[in-house]
Amino acid sequence: MTKAKENRLIYDILMHHLNHYQEVKRIFKIDYDSQMILLTVYSHLLFQTLNPSIEQRFSEGLEWDEMFPIIKNLPKNKKKYKVKLSIFSVSQILSMPKESVRRKVINLCKKKYLEFSTKDGLTIGDNLESTVKKIAPKDISALIKVIKSVNQIGGIEKLKKFK
């Protein structure tokens, strides 16, 4: 593996992170910690869709375009996950002060990216889908560049040795 290919891979990985950061600020108009809170809530939902013990419909492995319509059409009482996600849990996951998470959640709820109640915890809000659909194609394009760079250095097995 040449130094130029190694450097290109590192550059593409860094650019993926930088581009994501810039797009989050531009599209969501939120800070990066707030984006991490959104990702935590969204990953909590996805985890439960991957877990076959949750609901049968979710365990079928939803496609990207199927996820949000199903969530949107769930009655409020069905958005109660088997394991609710609390502000405290998010603060622990992200190693952020609980009060900071609480303030950011309030702002994310005002923008309707999230919904929160003490009874049901954190869930996805009505405006998350349209905003995610704006950033997803750019994120995927950047990720494709990283994957191409990995392939140019010889694939995942070479990357494992790159540590």
Short mmCIF file of C-alpha atoms in Angstrom, two decimals, residues 14-109:
data_model
loop_
_atom_site.label_atom_id
_atom_site.label_comp_id
_atom_site.label_asym_id
_atom_site.label_seq_id
_atom_site.Cartn_x
_atom_site.Cartn_y
_atom_site.Cartn_z
CA LEU A 14 -11.74 13.25 7.41
CA MET A 15 -13.67 14.95 4.61
CA HIS A 16 -16.65 12.70 5.28
CA HIS A 17 -16.68 13.89 8.90
CA LEU A 18 -16.14 17.55 7.99
CA ASN A 19 -18.80 17.52 5.29
CA HIS A 20 -21.26 15.89 7.65
CA TYR A 21 -20.59 18.54 10.27
CA GLN A 22 -21.10 21.35 7.73
CA GLU A 23 -24.30 19.80 6.35
CA VAL A 24 -25.78 19.31 9.82
CA LYS A 25 -25.24 22.97 10.62
CA ARG A 26 -26.63 24.07 7.24
CA ILE A 27 -29.64 21.76 6.93
CA PHE A 28 -30.73 21.13 10.52
CA LYS A 29 -29.57 24.52 11.80
CA ILE A 30 -28.48 22.90 15.05
CA ASP A 31 -25.19 22.32 16.82
CA TYR A 32 -23.33 19.03 16.60
CA ASP A 33 -24.24 17.90 20.13
CA SER A 34 -27.91 18.29 19.20
CA GLN A 35 -27.26 16.21 16.09
CA MET A 36 -25.76 13.49 18.27
CA ILE A 37 -28.91 13.56 20.42
CA LEU A 38 -31.02 13.11 17.27
CA LEU A 39 -28.82 10.23 16.15
CA THR A 40 -29.12 8.61 19.58
CA VAL A 41 -32.94 8.77 19.48
CA TYR A 42 -33.06 7.55 15.88
CA SER A 43 -30.62 4.69 16.60
CA HIS A 44 -32.74 3.72 19.62
CA LEU A 45 -35.73 3.37 17.30
CA LEU A 46 -33.72 1.45 14.71
CA PHE A 47 -32.33 -0.90 17.34
CA GLN A 48 -35.85 -1.78 18.35
CA THR A 49 -36.78 -2.43 14.72
CA LEU A 50 -33.83 -4.82 14.46
CA ASN A 51 -34.82 -6.67 17.61
CA PRO A 52 -37.34 -9.39 16.64
CA SER A 53 -38.87 -9.38 20.10
CA ILE A 54 -40.29 -5.88 19.55
CA GLU A 55 -43.12 -5.60 17.04
CA GLN A 56 -43.59 -8.06 14.20
CA ARG A 57 -43.84 -5.37 11.50
CA PHE A 58 -40.60 -3.79 12.59
CA SER A 59 -38.73 -7.08 12.65
CA GLU A 60 -39.24 -7.54 8.91
CA GLY A 61 -36.30 -5.25 8.13
CA LEU A 62 -37.70 -2.01 6.82
CA GLU A 63 -36.33 -0.17 3.82
CA TRP A 64 -35.22 3.45 4.26
CA ASP A 65 -38.33 4.89 2.58
CA GLU A 66 -40.65 2.67 4.64
CA MET A 67 -39.33 3.69 8.05
CA PHE A 68 -40.70 7.21 8.42
CA PRO A 69 -44.21 6.59 7.01
CA ILE A 70 -44.68 3.69 9.42
CA ILE A 71 -43.44 5.75 12.36
CA LYS A 72 -45.59 8.71 11.32
CA ASN A 73 -48.72 6.55 11.11
CA LEU A 74 -48.19 4.92 14.50
CA PRO A 75 -50.68 6.14 17.05
CA LYS A 76 -49.07 8.01 19.94
CA ASN A 77 -49.56 5.03 22.26
CA LYS A 78 -47.63 2.77 19.83
CA LYS A 79 -44.63 5.11 19.85
CA LYS A 80 -44.02 3.90 23.39
CA TYR A 81 -41.05 1.66 22.88
CA LYS A 82 -40.47 -1.44 24.96
CA VAL A 83 -37.48 0.36 26.41
CA LYS A 84 -38.11 4.08 26.65
CA LEU A 85 -35.25 6.47 26.04
CA SER A 86 -34.88 9.07 28.77
CA ILE A 87 -32.93 12.30 28.83
CA PHE A 88 -30.74 10.74 31.51
CA SER A 89 -30.00 7.76 29.22
CA VAL A 90 -28.99 10.08 26.38
CA SER A 91 -26.75 12.07 28.72
CA GLN A 92 -25.06 8.82 29.77
CA ILE A 93 -24.67 7.54 26.21
CA LEU A 94 -23.16 10.81 24.98
CA SER A 95 -21.26 11.66 28.19
CA MET A 96 -23.01 15.02 28.31
CA PRO A 97 -24.43 16.77 31.36
CA LYS A 98 -28.11 15.93 31.83
CA GLU A 99 -29.10 19.59 31.98
CA SER A 100 -27.36 20.30 28.65
CA VAL A 101 -29.19 17.38 27.05
CA ARG A 102 -32.48 18.60 28.53
CA ARG A 103 -32.03 22.12 27.11
CA LYS A 104 -31.07 20.75 23.69
CA VAL A 105 -34.03 18.36 23.71
CA ILE A 106 -36.37 21.29 24.40
CA ASN A 107 -34.98 23.08 21.33
CA LEU A 108 -35.22 19.93 19.20
CA CYS A 109 -38.83 19.49 20.29
#
